[in-house]
Amino acid sequence: MVTAAMARTTLCVCVCLLASQVATSHVSEKMNRTIQNLLQHYIPARERFNRRPVFSRELLGTKLEAKELLLSAALQTYEELVQHMLKELPGEESVDVRADLSYILERVQHLRRFRFQEQDKLLDGLHTFRHVMVDNELIQSKALWELPWLYEEASSLANKRRQRRRRKAKWPRTFQAH
Amino acid sequence: MVTAAMARTTLCVCVCLLASQVATSHVSEKMNRTIQNLLQHYIPARERFNRRPVFSRELLGTKLEAKELLLSAALQTYEELVQHMLKELPGEESVDVRADLSYILERVQHLRRFRFQEQDKLLDGLHTFRHVMVDNELIQSKALWELPWLYEEASSLANKRRQRRRRKAKWPRTFQAH
């Protein structure tokens, strides 16, 4: 049964999606329509929406390389999330929903494969660097052995960054002086 | 009992640390000596060293921002690793080892706190973006709702990057032509 609250939510979703479609060009009409269909199927009652987003826009207000990396991480998460939703779908009654989810999954995978390969490699590297078996004795010895060059790399890179910032800060003044 | 293999390993460690100290300036003499002491305590027999490092230098052969991020991740891991080693130390017999580990931990924490705060924030953001509860229905709905703007951001950013690269590739030719 369609309640007034559900109708309002659906209308709100349509307006938002339409607005985002007008303002953008990379999210196709088909993709927008598919998300709209899925939201009608999945969306919980309006009052369950709080102001805490899954992917914070605030975090994305950073410099380009960092933003690319965050978006790449978000796309990886979307891939897992939609794959999980597909796995959890009950049988035959959800043929349309399955097709819609598969289409969204395909779009996300396409964007990742053709535009975010570099970032994905870096994320893999970060994963390797963060997930070290800290309780393994051999790893501990090896890591200690590697510490001098890594500490040196980190310190000299931080110094270079500082020098670069100082040069950047000085540049406009020099430019104005001439 | 000190075997010939152990003596060779220790000599090798000393030579390497000395060489790295000559070539660098950020790893102090005290830090080098402390690592050397710890290696004598911790290092397993030489034959257990294979050619697979814990922190790959190959991965670090990347552009500046990415390298900073990888080094920040490695320093986070070092902090955890040394904290774990301290926790695992047996009681009174290891007073020197405890002091040495504490000193190394302090050095790593100092470098992180004063030079890698930005990168640490970004790593936290990446963690938030990657560790989403993909099996939670409300999260799924919200994420679907957020997909259009995020997909748009990711697509337009990837386009900007391509345009920037094209401009960079064109620039030297234009410059030569004039």
Coordinates of C-alpha atoms in Angstrom, one line a residue:
Chain A
M1 CA 0.0 0.0 0.0
V2 CA 1.4 3.4 -1.0
T3 CA 1.2 5.8 1.9
A4 CA 1.5 9.6 1.7
A5 CA 5.0 9.5 3.3
M6 CA 6.2 7.0 0.7
A7 CA 4.7 9.1 -2.1
R8 CA 6.5 12.2 -0.8
T9 CA 9.8 10.2 -0.5
T10 CA 9.5 9.0 -4.1
L11 CA 8.7 12.5 -5.4
C12 CA 11.7 13.9 -3.5
V13 CA 13.9 11.2 -4.9
C14 CA 12.7 11.9 -8.5
V15 CA 13.3 15.7 -8.1
C16 CA 16.8 15.2 -6.7
L17 CA 17.7 12.7 -9.4
L18 CA 16.3 15.0 -12.1
A19 CA 18.2 17.9 -10.7
S20 CA 21.4 16.0 -10.5
Q21 CA 20.9 14.8 -14.1
V22 CA 20.3 18.3 -15.4
A23 CA 23.5 19.6 -13.7
T24 CA 25.7 16.7 -14.8
S25 CA 26.6 14.8 -17.9
H26 CA 28.4 11.6 -16.8
V27 CA 25.5 9.9 -15.1
S28 CA 23.3 8.8 -18.0
E29 CA 19.6 9.0 -18.1
K30 CA 19.4 5.2 -18.0
M31 CA 21.7 5.1 -14.9
N32 CA 19.6 7.7 -13.1
R33 CA 16.4 5.8 -13.9
T34 CA 17.9 2.6 -12.7
I35 CA 19.0 4.1 -9.4
Q36 CA 15.5 5.6 -9.0
N37 CA 13.9 2.2 -9.6
L38 CA 16.2 0.6 -7.0
L39 CA 15.6 3.3 -4.5
Q40 CA 11.8 2.6 -4.8
H41 CA 12.6 -1.0 -4.0
Y42 CA 15.2 -0.5 -1.3
I43 CA 14.6 2.8 0.4
P44 CA 13.5 2.6 4.0
A45 CA 10.9 5.1 5.4
R46 CA 12.0 8.7 5.1
E47 CA 12.5 9.2 8.8
R48 CA 15.2 6.6 8.8
F49 CA 17.4 9.0 6.8
N50 CA 19.7 11.0 9.1
R51 CA 22.2 13.6 8.1
R52 CA 25.2 11.3 8.3
P53 CA 26.1 10.3 4.7
V54 CA 28.0 7.1 3.9
F55 CA 30.5 9.0 1.8
S56 CA 31.3 12.3 3.3
R57 CA 31.5 15.3 0.9
E58 CA 33.6 17.1 3.5
L59 CA 36.3 14.5 3.2
L60 CA 36.3 15.0 -0.6
G61 CA 37.0 18.7 -0.2
T62 CA 40.8 18.0 -0.5
K63 CA 43.5 18.3 -3.2
L64 CA 43.2 16.5 -6.5
E65 CA 45.4 13.4 -5.9
A66 CA 43.8 12.7 -2.5
K67 CA 40.3 13.2 -3.9
E68 CA 41.0 10.7 -6.7
L69 CA 42.2 8.2 -4.2
L70 CA 39.1 8.7 -2.0
L71 CA 36.8 8.3 -4.9
S72 CA 38.6 5.2 -6.0
A73 CA 38.1 3.7 -2.5
A74 CA 34.4 4.7 -2.7
L75 CA 34.0 2.9 -6.0
Q76 CA 35.7 -0.2 -4.7
T77 CA 33.2 -0.1 -1.8
Y78 CA 30.3 0.4 -4.2
E79 CA 31.4 -2.7 -6.2
E80 CA 31.4 -4.8 -3.0
L81 CA 28.2 -3.3 -1.8
V82 CA 26.2 -4.0 -5.0
Q83 CA 27.7 -7.5 -5.3
H84 CA 26.5 -8.1 -1.8
M85 CA 23.0 -6.8 -2.6
L86 CA 22.9 -9.1 -5.6
K87 CA 23.9 -12.1 -3.5
E88 CA 21.2 -11.3 -0.9
L89 CA 18.4 -10.9 -3.4
P90 CA 15.6 -13.4 -3.0
G91 CA 14.8 -15.7 -6.1
E92 CA 12.5 -15.2 -9.0
E93 CA 10.3 -12.3 -7.8
S94 CA 13.2 -9.8 -8.2
V95 CA 14.2 -10.2 -11.9
D96 CA 14.0 -6.5 -12.5
V97 CA 15.8 -5.6 -9.4
R98 CA 18.6 -8.1 -10.3
A99 CA 18.9 -6.5 -13.8
D100 CA 19.0 -3.0 -12.3
L101 CA 21.7 -3.9 -9.7
S102 CA 23.7 -5.7 -12.4
Y103 CA 23.6 -2.7 -14.6
I104 CA 24.8 -0.4 -11.8
L105 CA 27.5 -2.9 -10.9
E106 CA 28.7 -2.9 -14.6
R107 CA 28.8 0.9 -14.6
V108 CA 30.9 1.1 -11.4
Q109 CA 33.2 -1.6 -12.6
H110 CA 33.6 0.1 -16.0
L111 CA 34.6 3.4 -14.4
R112 CA 37.0 1.7 -12.1
R113 CA 38.7 -0.4 -14.8
F114 CA 39.1 2.4 -17.3
R115 CA 39.7 5.5 -15.1
F116 CA 41.0 4.4 -11.7
Q117 CA 43.6 1.7 -12.4
E118 CA 46.5 3.8 -11.0
Q119 CA 44.6 4.7 -7.8
D120 CA 43.6 1.1 -7.4
K121 CA 47.2 0.0 -7.5
L122 CA 48.1 2.6 -4.9
L123 CA 45.3 1.4 -2.7
D124 CA 46.6 -2.1 -3.0
G125 CA 50.0 -0.9 -2.0
L126 CA 48.6 0.9 1.0
H127 CA 46.8 -2.2 2.0
T128 CA 50.1 -4.2 1.8
F129 CA 51.9 -1.5 3.9
R130 CA 49.2 -1.4 6.6
H131 CA 48.4 -5.1 6.9
V132 CA 51.7 -6.5 8.1
M133 CA 51.8 -9.4 10.6
V134 CA 53.1 -7.4 13.5
D135 CA 53.1 -10.5 15.8
N136 CA 55.5 -12.5 13.5
E137 CA 59.1 -12.6 14.7
L138 CA 60.6 -12.7 11.3
I139 CA 58.5 -9.8 10.1
Q140 CA 59.6 -7.8 13.2
S141 CA 63.3 -8.5 12.5
K142 CA 63.0 -7.6 8.8
A143 CA 61.0 -4.5 9.5
L144 CA 63.6 -3.3 12.1
W145 CA 66.3 -4.0 9.4
E146 CA 64.4 -1.9 6.9
L147 CA 63.7 1.0 9.3
P148 CA 66.8 3.2 8.6
W149 CA 66.2 3.6 4.9
L150 CA 62.4 4.0 5.3
Y151 CA 62.8 6.5 8.1
E152 CA 65.3 8.4 6.0
E153 CA 63.0 8.4 3.0
A154 CA 60.1 9.7 5.1
S155 CA 62.1 12.4 6.7
S156 CA 63.7 13.7 3.5
L157 CA 60.4 13.6 1.7
A158 CA 58.8 15.6 4.4
N159 CA 61.6 18.1 4.1
K160 CA 61.3 18.4 0.4
R161 CA 57.5 19.0 0.8
R162 CA 58.3 21.9 3.3
Q163 CA 60.8 23.4 0.9
R164 CA 58.4 23.2 -2.0
R165 CA 55.7 24.9 0.1
R166 CA 58.1 27.7 1.0
R167 CA 59.0 28.2 -2.6
K168 CA 55.3 28.3 -3.6
A169 CA 54.6 30.8 -0.8
K170 CA 57.5 33.0 -2.0
W171 CA 56.8 32.9 -5.7
P172 CA 53.9 35.4 -5.9
R173 CA 55.8 38.0 -4.0
T174 CA 58.9 37.7 -6.3
F175 CA 56.6 37.8 -9.3
Q176 CA 54.9 41.0 -8.0
A177 CA 58.3 42.6 -7.3
H178 CA 59.3 42.4 -10.9
Chain B
M1 CA 77.1 -19.3 22.0
V2 CA 78.2 -17.0 19.1
T3 CA 78.5 -19.1 15.9
A4 CA 80.4 -18.0 12.8
A5 CA 77.1 -17.4 10.9
M6 CA 75.8 -15.1 13.7
A7 CA 79.1 -13.2 13.7
R8 CA 78.9 -12.8 9.9
T9 CA 75.3 -11.6 10.2
T10 CA 76.2 -9.0 12.9
L11 CA 79.1 -7.8 10.8
C12 CA 76.9 -7.5 7.8
V13 CA 74.3 -5.5 9.8
C14 CA 76.9 -3.1 11.1
V15 CA 78.4 -2.5 7.7
C16 CA 74.9 -1.8 6.2
L17 CA 73.8 0.5 9.0
L18 CA 77.2 2.3 8.8
A19 CA 76.8 2.7 5.1
S20 CA 73.2 4.0 5.4
Q21 CA 74.4 6.4 8.1
V22 CA 77.1 7.8 5.9
A23 CA 74.7 8.4 3.1
T24 CA 71.9 9.9 5.1
S25 CA 71.4 12.6 7.7
H26 CA 68.0 12.1 9.2
V27 CA 68.7 8.8 10.9
S28 CA 70.8 9.9 13.9
E29 CA 73.8 8.0 15.2
K30 CA 71.8 7.1 18.3
M31 CA 68.9 5.8 16.3
N32 CA 71.3 3.7 14.1
R33 CA 73.0 2.3 17.2
T34 CA 69.7 1.5 18.8
I35 CA 68.5 -0.4 15.8
Q36 CA 71.8 -2.3 15.6
N37 CA 71.4 -3.3 19.3
L38 CA 67.8 -4.5 18.7
L39 CA 68.8 -6.4 15.6
Q40 CA 71.4 -8.3 17.6
H41 CA 68.6 -9.2 20.0
Y42 CA 65.9 -10.0 17.5
I43 CA 67.5 -11.0 14.2
P44 CA 66.9 -14.6 13.3
A45 CA 69.6 -16.7 11.6
R46 CA 70.8 -15.2 8.3
E47 CA 69.4 -18.0 6.2
R48 CA 65.9 -17.0 7.3
F49 CA 66.3 -13.7 5.4
N50 CA 64.7 -14.1 2.0
R51 CA 64.5 -11.4 -0.7
R52 CA 60.9 -10.4 0.1
P53 CA 61.0 -7.1 2.1
V54 CA 58.2 -6.1 4.4
F55 CA 58.0 -2.6 2.8
S56 CA 58.7 -2.9 -0.9
R57 CA 61.0 -0.2 -2.4
E58 CA 59.4 -0.9 -5.8
L59 CA 56.0 0.3 -4.5
L60 CA 57.7 3.5 -3.4
G61 CA 58.9 4.3 -6.9
T62 CA 55.8 6.4 -7.5
K63 CA 54.9 10.1 -7.7
L64 CA 55.4 12.3 -4.7
E65 CA 51.9 12.4 -3.2
A66 CA 51.5 8.7 -3.5
K67 CA 54.9 8.1 -2.0
E68 CA 54.1 10.3 1.0
L69 CA 50.9 8.3 1.6
L70 CA 52.7 5.0 1.4
L71 CA 55.4 6.1 3.8
S72 CA 52.7 7.4 6.2
A73 CA 51.1 4.0 6.1
A74 CA 54.4 2.3 6.8
L75 CA 55.1 4.6 9.8
Q76 CA 51.6 3.8 11.2
T77 CA 52.5 0.1 10.8
Y78 CA 55.9 0.6 12.5
E79 CA 54.2 2.3 15.4
E80 CA 51.9 -0.7 15.9
L81 CA 54.7 -3.2 15.3
V82 CA 57.0 -1.7 17.9
Q83 CA 54.1 -1.3 20.4
H84 CA 53.4 -5.0 19.9
M85 CA 57.1 -5.9 20.4
L86 CA 57.1 -3.9 23.7
K87 CA 54.0 -5.7 24.9
E88 CA 55.5 -9.1 24.1
L89 CA 58.8 -8.5 25.9
P90 CA 59.4 -10.7 28.9
G91 CA 59.9 -9.0 32.3
E92 CA 63.1 -7.7 33.9
E93 CA 65.8 -9.4 31.8
S94 CA 65.1 -7.1 28.9
V95 CA 65.5 -3.6 30.4
D96 CA 67.9 -2.4 27.7
V97 CA 65.7 -3.9 24.9
R98 CA 62.7 -2.1 26.4
A99 CA 64.5 1.2 26.4
D100 CA 65.7 0.7 22.9
L101 CA 62.3 -0.2 21.6
S102 CA 60.7 2.8 23.5
Y103 CA 63.3 5.1 21.9
I104 CA 62.5 3.8 18.3
L105 CA 58.8 4.1 19.0
E106 CA 59.3 7.7 20.2
R107 CA 61.2 8.5 17.0
V108 CA 58.5 7.0 14.7
Q109 CA 55.7 8.8 16.6
H110 CA 57.6 12.1 16.4
L111 CA 58.0 11.9 12.6
R112 CA 54.3 11.0 12.2
R113 CA 53.1 13.7 14.5
F114 CA 55.1 16.5 13.0
R115 CA 55.5 15.6 9.4
F116 CA 52.7 13.2 8.3
Q117 CA 49.5 14.7 9.9
E118 CA 47.9 15.5 6.5
Q119 CA 48.6 12.0 5.2
D120 CA 47.3 10.4 8.4
K121 CA 44.0 12.2 8.0
L122 CA 43.7 11.0 4.4
L123 CA 44.5 7.5 5.5
D124 CA 41.7 7.8 8.1
G125 CA 39.3 9.0 5.3
L126 CA 40.3 6.1 3.1
H127 CA 39.6 3.7 5.9
T128 CA 36.1 5.2 6.4
F129 CA 35.4 5.0 2.7
R130 CA 36.6 1.3 2.5
H131 CA 35.0 0.0 5.7
V132 CA 31.3 0.5 5.0
M133 CA 28.8 -2.0 6.4
V134 CA 27.8 -3.4 3.0
D135 CA 25.3 -5.9 4.6
N136 CA 23.3 -3.1 6.4
E137 CA 20.1 -2.2 4.6
L138 CA 20.0 1.4 5.6
I139 CA 23.6 1.9 4.5
Q140 CA 22.8 0.2 1.1
S141 CA 19.9 2.6 0.6
K142 CA 21.9 5.6 1.5
A143 CA 24.8 4.6 -0.7
L144 CA 22.5 4.1 -3.6
W145 CA 21.0 7.6 -3.0
E146 CA 24.6 9.0 -3.0
L147 CA 25.8 7.2 -6.1
P148 CA 24.8 9.8 -8.7
W149 CA 26.9 12.6 -7.3
L150 CA 29.8 10.4 -6.4
Y151 CA 29.8 8.8 -9.8
E152 CA 29.6 12.2 -11.4
E153 CA 32.5 13.5 -9.3
A154 CA 34.6 10.4 -10.1
S155 CA 33.9 10.7 -13.9
S156 CA 34.5 14.4 -14.2
L157 CA 37.7 14.2 -12.1
A158 CA 39.0 11.4 -14.3
N159 CA 38.3 13.6 -17.3
K160 CA 40.1 16.5 -15.8
R161 CA 43.1 14.3 -15.1
R162 CA 43.1 13.2 -18.8
Q163 CA 42.9 16.8 -20.0
R164 CA 45.7 17.9 -17.7
R165 CA 47.9 15.1 -19.0
R166 CA 47.2 16.0 -22.6
R167 CA 48.1 19.6 -21.9
K168 CA 51.3 18.5 -20.2
A169 CA 52.2 16.3 -23.1
K170 CA 51.6 19.2 -25.6
W171 CA 53.4 21.9 -23.6
P172 CA 57.1 21.0 -24.5
R173 CA 56.2 20.9 -28.3
T174 CA 54.5 24.3 -28.1
F175 CA 57.5 25.6 -26.2
Q176 CA 60.0 24.3 -28.8
A177 CA 57.9 25.8 -31.6
H178 CA 58.4 29.3 -30.3

